[in-house]
Amino acid sequence: MGRGVPELVLELNGSTWTLDPSRTYTLGRDPQGDLTIDDARVSWRHATISWNGRSWSIEDHGSTNGTYVQGRRVQQVEIGAGTVLHLGNATDGPRVSLGAPAAGAAGAQAAAAQSAPAQQPHQQPQGAGAGWPGHQAPAQHQAQAPAQHQAWQQPQAPQQQVPHQQPPHQGVPHQQSPGHPAGPGQGGAAGAPPVYGDRSPTTFHQLDLGRVMRIGRALENELVVSDLQVSRHHAEFRATPDGRYEIRDLGSHNGTYVNGQPLQKSGSALIGPNDIVGVGHSTFRLVGDRLEEFVDTGEVSFSARHLTVTVDGGKQILKDVSFGVPEKSLIAVIGPSGSGKSTLLKALTGYRPADQGDVLYDNRNLYKQFAELRQRIGLVPQDDILHKELTVSKALKYAARLRFPSDTTEAERQARITEVLAELKLDIHKDKRITSLSGGQRKRVSVALELLTKPSLIFLDEPTSGLDPGMDRDVMQLLRGLADDGRTVLVVTHSVAELAICDKLLVMAPGGSVAYFGPPEEALNFFGYTSWADVFSAFENYRDYDWAGRWRGSQHYQLYAADIDAVAAQPVTMPPPQQMRPPKPQTWGTQLWTLVRRYSSVIASDKAFLGLMVALPAVIGVLSAVIPAEFGLTAPTPPTRFNGKSGMILLILAVGICLAGSASSVRELIKERVIYERERATGLSRSAYLVSKVIVLGVITAFQSVILCGICFAVRDLPAEGLFMPPAVEICLSIVALGFTSMMFGLMISAMVKTSEMTMPLLVMFAIVQLVFTGVLFQVYGTPGLEQLTWLMPSRWGVAAAGTTLDLANLMPPWDPKNPTDLDPLWEATATQWGINIFVLLVIALVCAFAVARLLRRHEPEVMRK
């Protein structure tokens, strides 16, 4: 220690280090840091301690849950001997003590400081589940494999299909592990619903009669919850005059829950010892006159019991699926096509609840408490849930705006984004566009998006699909790290190359039943084959074989699934839809503003799309300009009062804007379908999403209309006067209204189709139909049936609106020369008729908007539909 520098000893988790003033010490969850702290409330790179030339100091690096000195949250403060720090929570967060070294101990402590990384207590071998048997397959399985393989040549003899005479793990008692979901009635206080199994409360809070205890993220609350899912002033506990207690919501954004059911905003409810109050990732239970708080730090168990899904016609596509996993586990789900993997994933996440059975999230029924627990579940679909035109940091910024409460500050959101980027090693790619990333890096960004809200349970659907073997390994190693970091991860995959790093493997058989559940290294021996290709071939060749029966008759079943399966199957009883539906983190207007900004950024980043949207109306405008005719005649005389080319010019303008408007929107919903599905499950408003599209695309369509009309009007004379405005303005407004309605038709096509490839044929068909039914090519009025059909066509009303300004009824030659007064009633040159034509166009647009909203509903989780 240099002269004049006070010696300082740091104590953490029973270990001590003498600090060297020539270096900086990093504290956080990062295993590569100097002092690793395995606590979910601590950020990845939480804080640093260093000598600043005058004194020792600690600096918080934007941690989510804060650094505290004497109960006060600090950003940077001087420290010395006798200082006590808490990380992540002011009262019960990890404790760091600072003091002076004992005499003669400096040398030993300095040596300890150099070996600090080796003392990290949280590291353990990958694949070790808490309290669960090891994964070493016994040698006897190798000898049994040939006999099993021979048995598969005769699938009609089920009694030969159970070759294991002894459990694969000798001497391991069949008991429930500490992290395993408890059975009904286990865990928690007597008579109370189980909360987090048999865990002790994270902390206690004393309730006093006559005192209000406010809960929230702000430091002025009596009970501070450092969780971005919690509002600054979220809820309050208060005593009633009769000595009981009630919980009152303070208008929180993500809601306050009693026994998993949301309170109404600013509503209240009496609570007793059997009630569970949920606020963000914290759960509270009243015991006497004190509150027990349980913080969901991610280490939760998870189980499925007798999940069965039946579709129309009584066909079961998921049959009696049961399995259970402990905390901090990585589970892989594999199986052939048609084995119900996607259906299982929807049932496990609550997107499509099973018709029978239960999904337990640490002893809490996910289906009955979905509104609360959905905040703790992350889902990464097979397709990236990203706008690939944006940079990594910008994509995460907009996601954070949509998922966190409105009262979350920009600094708080950015701190969480920075933490997630560092955890997934994406900080060096944060300014890159997502399209420039590799497949594995894009999947990391999708995972990062889900980690923003700190989910305890993460599901991934085919994350390695389309990746090369190296990226496959990198993604699976990433998932292994997420599980080791205190989360439960379940991945549905077709890749079998990296199954060995998983804790458990679930193999689904054709028809939606379980063929195997247990350690992945024992699975091939169980089936009696040497490769997974042979196993999948057996599934295909013996599709009618009772795979589930063989599994239930095995010793592996007794060891790994019998306790979960022991509870009888129960029909699913769902709460009312209004209780299943999660609250919206922000107001409708806040969501709309965020969506408009994000969609504008996406379009602005796509230079090719912008160029096409400008070029298309410009080209059509030039085509309309080459027609050698004027719109009207300055001094019409009876022999020359007809100008047949005026109708042709309007025809090109109308069809051109119909094509341009619908082309700009026809792909916009189908390409974002996966993103919409996921964001809808997190509380996105359907109407806000649709209105954001209408606003941005409406502005683009209006701009296209101005370009189209400007080029066309620049080379020809217009009538001297309009109906009630300058004629150029009237015609341009008519074209804008027609383009807007066509844009809505494009959105309807985009919401209706199943693939992007289907949009182009429908777009061409739409344009051709509008061309035919403008009313310019042939007479449509006065023909029963045909005239009424044209009322449904936007081009009919758009041409009619522009035709009223041009007096098209008198410029066009009559369809019947013998009756020149027989004019198209929609072309009558009056302001009233112009207003009627525009009004009908807008009505058609509103009908399209309603249809789009109904079509969007089909692509939402069932619990979100209304």
mmCIF file with all atom_site columns, N, CA and C in Angstrom, residues 360-410:
data_model
loop_
_atom_site.group_PDB
_atom_site.id
_atom_site.type_symbol
_atom_site.label_atom_id
_atom_site.label_alt_id
_atom_site.label_comp_id
_atom_site.label_asym_id
_atom_site.label_entity_id
_atom_site.label_seq_id
_atom_site.pdbx_PDB_ins_code
_atom_site.Cartn_x
_atom_site.Cartn_y
_atom_site.Cartn_z
_atom_site.occupancy
_atom_site.B_iso_or_equiv
_atom_site.pdbx_formal_charge
_atom_site.auth_seq_id
_atom_site.auth_comp_id
_atom_site.auth_asym_id
_atom_site.auth_atom_id
_atom_site.pdbx_PDB_model_num
ATOM 1   N N  . LEU A 1 360 ? -48.010 -25.168 -13.086 1.00 0.00 ? 360 LEU A N  1
ATOM 2   C CA . LEU A 1 360 ? -47.679 -24.584 -11.794 1.00 0.00 ? 360 LEU A CA 1
ATOM 3   C C  . LEU A 1 360 ? -46.368 -23.821 -11.885 1.00 0.00 ? 360 LEU A C  1
ATOM 4   N N  . TYR A 1 361 ? -46.444 -22.554 -11.540 1.00 0.00 ? 361 TYR A N  1
ATOM 5   C CA . TYR A 1 361 ? -45.276 -21.688 -11.465 1.00 0.00 ? 361 TYR A CA 1
ATOM 6   C C  . TYR A 1 361 ? -44.952 -21.542 -9.984  1.00 0.00 ? 361 TYR A C  1
ATOM 7   N N  . ASP A 1 362 ? -44.002 -22.363 -9.504  1.00 0.00 ? 362 ASP A N  1
ATOM 8   C CA . ASP A 1 362 ? -43.675 -22.395 -8.086  1.00 0.00 ? 362 ASP A CA 1
ATOM 9   C C  . ASP A 1 362 ? -44.933 -22.494 -7.220  1.00 0.00 ? 362 ASP A C  1
ATOM 10  N N  . ASN A 1 363 ? -45.733 -23.514 -7.508  1.00 0.00 ? 363 ASN A N  1
ATOM 11  C CA . ASN A 1 363 ? -46.956 -23.817 -6.762  1.00 0.00 ? 363 ASN A CA 1
ATOM 12  C C  . ASN A 1 363 ? -48.110 -22.863 -7.028  1.00 0.00 ? 363 ASN A C  1
ATOM 13  N N  . ARG A 1 364 ? -47.972 -21.942 -7.951  1.00 0.00 ? 364 ARG A N  1
ATOM 14  C CA . ARG A 1 364 ? -49.054 -21.026 -8.273  1.00 0.00 ? 364 ARG A CA 1
ATOM 15  C C  . ARG A 1 364 ? -49.614 -21.401 -9.637  1.00 0.00 ? 364 ARG A C  1
ATOM 16  N N  . ASN A 1 365 ? -50.928 -21.499 -9.738  1.00 0.00 ? 365 ASN A N  1
ATOM 17  C CA . ASN A 1 365 ? -51.575 -21.931 -10.966 1.00 0.00 ? 365 ASN A CA 1
ATOM 18  C C  . ASN A 1 365 ? -51.490 -20.822 -12.012 1.00 0.00 ? 365 ASN A C  1
ATOM 19  N N  . LEU A 1 366 ? -50.741 -21.090 -13.074 1.00 0.00 ? 366 LEU A N  1
ATOM 20  C CA . LEU A 1 366 ? -50.518 -20.074 -14.098 1.00 0.00 ? 366 LEU A CA 1
ATOM 21  C C  . LEU A 1 366 ? -51.814 -19.659 -14.771 1.00 0.00 ? 366 LEU A C  1
ATOM 22  N N  . TYR A 1 367 ? -52.686 -20.608 -15.050 1.00 0.00 ? 367 TYR A N  1
ATOM 23  C CA . TYR A 1 367 ? -53.915 -20.281 -15.770 1.00 0.00 ? 367 TYR A CA 1
ATOM 24  C C  . TYR A 1 367 ? -54.815 -19.366 -14.939 1.00 0.00 ? 367 TYR A C  1
ATOM 25  N N  . LYS A 1 368 ? -54.920 -19.648 -13.653 1.00 0.00 ? 368 LYS A N  1
ATOM 26  C CA . LYS A 1 368 ? -55.809 -18.864 -12.807 1.00 0.00 ? 368 LYS A CA 1
ATOM 27  C C  . LYS A 1 368 ? -55.206 -17.518 -12.413 1.00 0.00 ? 368 LYS A C  1
ATOM 28  N N  . GLN A 1 369 ? -53.880 -17.402 -12.512 1.00 0.00 ? 369 GLN A N  1
ATOM 29  C CA . GLN A 1 369 ? -53.218 -16.168 -12.094 1.00 0.00 ? 369 GLN A CA 1
ATOM 30  C C  . GLN A 1 369 ? -52.377 -15.598 -13.232 1.00 0.00 ? 369 GLN A C  1
ATOM 31  N N  . PHE A 1 370 ? -52.866 -15.799 -14.454 1.00 0.00 ? 370 PHE A N  1
ATOM 32  C CA . PHE A 1 370 ? -52.094 -15.407 -15.629 1.00 0.00 ? 370 PHE A CA 1
ATOM 33  C C  . PHE A 1 370 ? -51.818 -13.912 -15.664 1.00 0.00 ? 370 PHE A C  1
ATOM 34  N N  . ALA A 1 371 ? -52.797 -13.097 -15.283 1.00 0.00 ? 371 ALA A N  1
ATOM 35  C CA . ALA A 1 371 ? -52.625 -11.649 -15.386 1.00 0.00 ? 371 ALA A CA 1
ATOM 36  C C  . ALA A 1 371 ? -51.405 -11.181 -14.607 1.00 0.00 ? 371 ALA A C  1
ATOM 37  N N  . GLU A 1 372 ? -51.150 -11.794 -13.448 1.00 0.00 ? 372 GLU A N  1
ATOM 38  C CA . GLU A 1 372 ? -49.982 -11.413 -12.655 1.00 0.00 ? 372 GLU A CA 1
ATOM 39  C C  . GLU A 1 372 ? -48.721 -12.121 -13.122 1.00 0.00 ? 372 GLU A C  1
ATOM 40  N N  . LEU A 1 373 ? -48.798 -13.432 -13.315 1.00 0.00 ? 373 LEU A N  1
ATOM 41  C CA . LEU A 1 373 ? -47.598 -14.214 -13.584 1.00 0.00 ? 373 LEU A CA 1
ATOM 42  C C  . LEU A 1 373 ? -47.068 -14.019 -14.997 1.00 0.00 ? 373 LEU A C  1
ATOM 43  N N  . ARG A 1 374 ? -47.883 -13.530 -15.925 1.00 0.00 ? 374 ARG A N  1
ATOM 44  C CA . ARG A 1 374 ? -47.397 -13.360 -17.300 1.00 0.00 ? 374 ARG A CA 1
ATOM 45  C C  . ARG A 1 374 ? -46.230 -12.381 -17.338 1.00 0.00 ? 374 ARG A C  1
ATOM 46  N N  . GLN A 1 375 ? -46.107 -11.469 -16.340 1.00 0.00 ? 375 GLN A N  1
ATOM 47  C CA . GLN A 1 375 ? -44.992 -10.535 -16.312 1.00 0.00 ? 375 GLN A CA 1
ATOM 48  C C  . GLN A 1 375 ? -43.668 -11.244 -16.037 1.00 0.00 ? 375 GLN A C  1
ATOM 49  N N  . ARG A 1 376 ? -43.728 -12.448 -15.502 1.00 0.00 ? 376 ARG A N  1
ATOM 50  C CA . ARG A 1 376 ? -42.509 -13.156 -15.115 1.00 0.00 ? 376 ARG A CA 1
ATOM 51  C C  . ARG A 1 376 ? -42.135 -14.245 -16.107 1.00 0.00 ? 376 ARG A C  1
ATOM 52  N N  . ILE A 1 377 ? -42.818 -14.268 -17.251 1.00 0.00 ? 377 ILE A N  1
ATOM 53  C CA . ILE A 1 377 ? -42.564 -15.282 -18.273 1.00 0.00 ? 377 ILE A CA 1
ATOM 54  C C  . ILE A 1 377 ? -42.110 -14.592 -19.551 1.00 0.00 ? 377 ILE A C  1
ATOM 55  N N  . GLY A 1 378 ? -40.995 -15.035 -20.089 1.00 0.00 ? 378 GLY A N  1
ATOM 56  C CA . GLY A 1 378 ? -40.507 -14.536 -21.362 1.00 0.00 ? 378 GLY A CA 1
ATOM 57  C C  . GLY A 1 378 ? -40.678 -15.580 -22.443 1.00 0.00 ? 378 GLY A C  1
ATOM 58  N N  . LEU A 1 379 ? -40.987 -15.137 -23.651 1.00 0.00 ? 379 LEU A N  1
ATOM 59  C CA . LEU A 1 379 ? -41.176 -16.057 -24.774 1.00 0.00 ? 379 LEU A CA 1
ATOM 60  C C  . LEU A 1 379 ? -40.433 -15.514 -25.984 1.00 0.00 ? 379 LEU A C  1
ATOM 61  N N  . VAL A 1 380 ? -39.551 -16.315 -26.535 1.00 0.00 ? 380 VAL A N  1
ATOM 62  C CA . VAL A 1 380 ? -38.819 -15.961 -27.754 1.00 0.00 ? 380 VAL A CA 1
ATOM 63  C C  . VAL A 1 380 ? -39.321 -16.876 -28.864 1.00 0.00 ? 380 VAL A C  1
ATOM 64  N N  . PRO A 1 381 ? -40.168 -16.376 -29.773 1.00 0.00 ? 381 PRO A N  1
ATOM 65  C CA . PRO A 1 381 ? -40.685 -17.221 -30.861 1.00 0.00 ? 381 PRO A CA 1
ATOM 66  C C  . PRO A 1 381 ? -39.577 -17.629 -31.828 1.00 0.00 ? 381 PRO A C  1
ATOM 67  N N  . GLN A 1 382 ? -39.947 -18.521 -32.736 1.00 0.00 ? 382 GLN A N  1
ATOM 68  C CA . GLN A 1 382 ? -38.968 -18.981 -33.727 1.00 0.00 ? 382 GLN A CA 1
ATOM 69  C C  . GLN A 1 382 ? -38.508 -17.838 -34.617 1.00 0.00 ? 382 GLN A C  1
ATOM 70  N N  . ASP A 1 383 ? -39.432 -17.011 -35.083 1.00 0.00 ? 383 ASP A N  1
ATOM 71  C CA . ASP A 1 383 ? -39.069 -15.839 -35.871 1.00 0.00 ? 383 ASP A CA 1
ATOM 72  C C  . ASP A 1 383 ? -38.670 -14.708 -34.925 1.00 0.00 ? 383 ASP A C  1
ATOM 73  N N  . ASP A 1 384 ? -37.690 -13.918 -35.329 1.00 0.00 ? 384 ASP A N  1
ATOM 74  C CA . ASP A 1 384 ? -37.194 -12.845 -34.484 1.00 0.00 ? 384 ASP A CA 1
ATOM 75  C C  . ASP A 1 384 ? -38.289 -11.818 -34.218 1.00 0.00 ? 384 ASP A C  1
ATOM 76  N N  . ILE A 1 385 ? -38.422 -11.418 -32.955 1.00 0.00 ? 385 ILE A N  1
ATOM 77  C CA . ILE A 1 385 ? -39.426 -10.424 -32.570 1.00 0.00 ? 385 ILE A CA 1
ATOM 78  C C  . ILE A 1 385 ? -38.777 -9.037  -32.603 1.00 0.00 ? 385 ILE A C  1
ATOM 79  N N  . LEU A 1 386 ? -38.218 -8.702  -33.748 1.00 0.00 ? 386 LEU A N  1
ATOM 80  C CA . LEU A 1 386 ? -37.419 -7.495  -33.872 1.00 0.00 ? 386 LEU A CA 1
ATOM 81  C C  . LEU A 1 386 ? -37.760 -6.771  -35.170 1.00 0.00 ? 386 LEU A C  1
ATOM 82  N N  . HIS A 1 387 ? -37.637 -5.459  -35.139 1.00 0.00 ? 387 HIS A N  1
ATOM 83  C CA . HIS A 1 387 ? -37.663 -4.678  -36.374 1.00 0.00 ? 387 HIS A CA 1
ATOM 84  C C  . HIS A 1 387 ? -36.219 -4.592  -36.859 1.00 0.00 ? 387 HIS A C  1
ATOM 85  N N  . LYS A 1 388 ? -35.902 -5.360  -37.872 1.00 0.00 ? 388 LYS A N  1
ATOM 86  C CA . LYS A 1 388 ? -34.514 -5.543  -38.272 1.00 0.00 ? 388 LYS A CA 1
ATOM 87  C C  . LYS A 1 388 ? -33.897 -4.284  -38.878 1.00 0.00 ? 388 LYS A C  1
ATOM 88  N N  . GLU A 1 389 ? -34.723 -3.307  -39.224 1.00 0.00 ? 389 GLU A N  1
ATOM 89  C CA . GLU A 1 389 ? -34.172 -2.075  -39.791 1.00 0.00 ? 389 GLU A CA 1
ATOM 90  C C  . GLU A 1 389 ? -33.541 -1.182  -38.721 1.00 0.00 ? 389 GLU A C  1
ATOM 91  N N  . LEU A 1 390 ? -33.884 -1.419  -37.447 1.00 0.00 ? 390 LEU A N  1
ATOM 92  C CA . LEU A 1 390 ? -33.387 -0.576  -36.361 1.00 0.00 ? 390 LEU A CA 1
ATOM 93  C C  . LEU A 1 390 ? -32.043 -1.086  -35.848 1.00 0.00 ? 390 LEU A C  1
ATOM 94  N N  . THR A 1 391 ? -31.342 -0.225  -35.127 1.00 0.00 ? 391 THR A N  1
ATOM 95  C CA . THR A 1 391 ? -30.139 -0.675  -34.431 1.00 0.00 ? 391 THR A CA 1
ATOM 96  C C  . THR A 1 391 ? -30.549 -1.449  -33.188 1.00 0.00 ? 391 THR A C  1
ATOM 97  N N  . VAL A 1 392 ? -29.604 -2.164  -32.629 1.00 0.00 ? 392 VAL A N  1
ATOM 98  C CA . VAL A 1 392 ? -29.898 -2.986  -31.444 1.00 0.00 ? 392 VAL A CA 1
ATOM 99  C C  . VAL A 1 392 ? -30.388 -2.111  -30.297 1.00 0.00 ? 392 VAL A C  1
ATOM 100 N N  . SER A 1 393 ? -29.685 -1.033  -30.016 1.00 0.00 ? 393 SER A N  1
ATOM 101 C CA . SER A 1 393 ? -30.062 -0.184  -28.884 1.00 0.00 ? 393 SER A CA 1
ATOM 102 C C  . SER A 1 393 ? -31.405 0.490   -29.103 1.00 0.00 ? 393 SER A C  1
ATOM 103 N N  . LYS A 1 394 ? -31.690 0.897   -30.345 1.00 0.00 ? 394 LYS A N  1
ATOM 104 C CA . LYS A 1 394 ? -32.970 1.564   -30.609 1.00 0.00 ? 394 LYS A CA 1
ATOM 105 C C  . LYS A 1 394 ? -34.131 0.573   -30.512 1.00 0.00 ? 394 LYS A C  1
ATOM 106 N N  . ALA A 1 395 ? -33.935 -0.651  -30.974 1.00 0.00 ? 395 ALA A N  1
ATOM 107 C CA . ALA A 1 395 ? -34.988 -1.658  -30.857 1.00 0.00 ? 395 ALA A CA 1
ATOM 108 C C  . ALA A 1 395 ? -35.305 -1.947  -29.400 1.00 0.00 ? 395 ALA A C  1
ATOM 109 N N  . LEU A 1 396 ? -34.279 -2.054  -28.573 1.00 0.00 ? 396 LEU A N  1
ATOM 110 C CA . LEU A 1 396 ? -34.499 -2.299  -27.148 1.00 0.00 ? 396 LEU A CA 1
ATOM 111 C C  . LEU A 1 396 ? -35.105 -1.077  -26.470 1.00 0.00 ? 396 LEU A C  1
ATOM 112 N N  . LYS A 1 397 ? -34.749 0.101   -26.938 1.00 0.00 ? 397 LYS A N  1
ATOM 113 C CA . LYS A 1 397 ? -35.309 1.321   -26.335 1.00 0.00 ? 397 LYS A CA 1
ATOM 114 C C  . LYS A 1 397 ? -36.825 1.374   -26.520 1.00 0.00 ? 397 LYS A C  1
ATOM 115 N N  . TYR A 1 398 ? -37.293 1.086   -27.730 1.00 0.00 ? 398 TYR A N  1
ATOM 116 C CA . TYR A 1 398 ? -38.743 1.124   -27.958 1.00 0.00 ? 398 TYR A CA 1
ATOM 117 C C  . TYR A 1 398 ? -39.444 -0.009  -27.207 1.00 0.00 ? 398 TYR A C  1
ATOM 118 N N  . ALA A 1 399 ? -38.804 -1.178  -27.134 1.00 0.00 ? 399 ALA A N  1
ATOM 119 C CA . ALA A 1 399 ? -39.400 -2.283  -26.374 1.00 0.00 ? 399 ALA A CA 1
ATOM 120 C C  . ALA A 1 399 ? -39.525 -1.917  -24.905 1.00 0.00 ? 399 ALA A C  1
ATOM 121 N N  . ALA A 1 400 ? -38.502 -1.258  -24.352 1.00 0.00 ? 400 ALA A N  1
ATOM 122 C CA . ALA A 1 400 ? -38.559 -0.851  -22.953 1.00 0.00 ? 400 ALA A CA 1
ATOM 123 C C  . ALA A 1 400 ? -39.656 0.187   -22.730 1.00 0.00 ? 400 ALA A C  1
ATOM 124 N N  . ARG A 1 401 ? -39.836 1.082   -23.679 1.00 0.00 ? 401 ARG A N  1
ATOM 125 C CA . ARG A 1 401 ? -40.904 2.080   -23.542 1.00 0.00 ? 401 ARG A CA 1
ATOM 126 C C  . ARG A 1 401 ? -42.281 1.415   -23.479 1.00 0.00 ? 401 ARG A C  1
ATOM 127 N N  . LEU A 1 402 ? -42.458 0.341   -24.252 1.00 0.00 ? 402 LEU A N  1
ATOM 128 C CA . LEU A 1 402 ? -43.763 -0.313  -24.286 1.00 0.00 ? 402 LEU A CA 1
ATOM 129 C C  . LEU A 1 402 ? -43.988 -1.214  -23.079 1.00 0.00 ? 402 LEU A C  1
ATOM 130 N N  . ARG A 1 403 ? -42.929 -1.785  -22.508 1.00 0.00 ? 403 ARG A N  1
ATOM 131 C CA . ARG A 1 403 ? -43.102 -2.793  -21.467 1.00 0.00 ? 403 ARG A CA 1
ATOM 132 C C  . ARG A 1 403 ? -43.000 -2.245  -20.053 1.00 0.00 ? 403 ARG A C  1
ATOM 133 N N  . PHE A 1 404 ? -42.323 -1.119  -19.882 1.00 0.00 ? 404 PHE A N  1
ATOM 134 C CA . PHE A 1 404 ? -42.189 -0.552  -18.547 1.00 0.00 ? 404 PHE A CA 1
ATOM 135 C C  . PHE A 1 404 ? -43.268 0.486   -18.310 1.00 0.00 ? 404 PHE A C  1
ATOM 136 N N  . PRO A 1 405 ? -43.608 0.756   -17.041 1.00 0.00 ? 405 PRO A N  1
ATOM 137 C CA . PRO A 1 405 ? -44.649 1.752   -16.750 1.00 0.00 ? 405 PRO A CA 1
ATOM 138 C C  . PRO A 1 405 ? -44.304 3.131   -17.291 1.00 0.00 ? 405 PRO A C  1
ATOM 139 N N  . SER A 1 406 ? -45.320 3.940   -17.478 1.00 0.00 ? 406 SER A N  1
ATOM 140 C CA . SER A 1 406 ? -45.128 5.273   -18.047 1.00 0.00 ? 406 SER A CA 1
ATOM 141 C C  . SER A 1 406 ? -44.263 6.155   -17.164 1.00 0.00 ? 406 SER A C  1
ATOM 142 N N  . ASP A 1 407 ? -44.264 5.914   -15.837 1.00 0.00 ? 407 ASP A N  1
ATOM 143 C CA . ASP A 1 407 ? -43.491 6.771   -14.942 1.00 0.00 ? 407 ASP A CA 1
ATOM 144 C C  . ASP A 1 407 ? -42.030 6.348   -14.841 1.00 0.00 ? 407 ASP A C  1
ATOM 145 N N  . THR A 1 408 ? -41.607 5.375   -15.651 1.00 0.00 ? 408 THR A N  1
ATOM 146 C CA . THR A 1 408 ? -40.201 5.003   -15.684 1.00 0.00 ? 408 THR A CA 1
ATOM 147 C C  . THR A 1 408 ? -39.424 6.054   -16.446 1.00 0.00 ? 408 THR A C  1
ATOM 148 N N  . THR A 1 409 ? -38.328 6.516   -15.876 1.00 0.00 ? 409 THR A N  1
ATOM 149 C CA . THR A 1 409 ? -37.544 7.566   -16.524 1.00 0.00 ? 409 THR A CA 1
ATOM 150 C C  . THR A 1 409 ? -36.669 6.983   -17.626 1.00 0.00 ? 409 THR A C  1
ATOM 151 N N  . GLU A 1 410 ? -36.217 7.869   -18.498 1.00 0.00 ? 410 GLU A N  1
ATOM 152 C CA . GLU A 1 410 ? -35.328 7.453   -19.580 1.00 0.00 ? 410 GLU A CA 1
ATOM 153 C C  . GLU A 1 410 ? -34.044 6.854   -19.024 1.00 0.00 ? 410 GLU A C  1
#
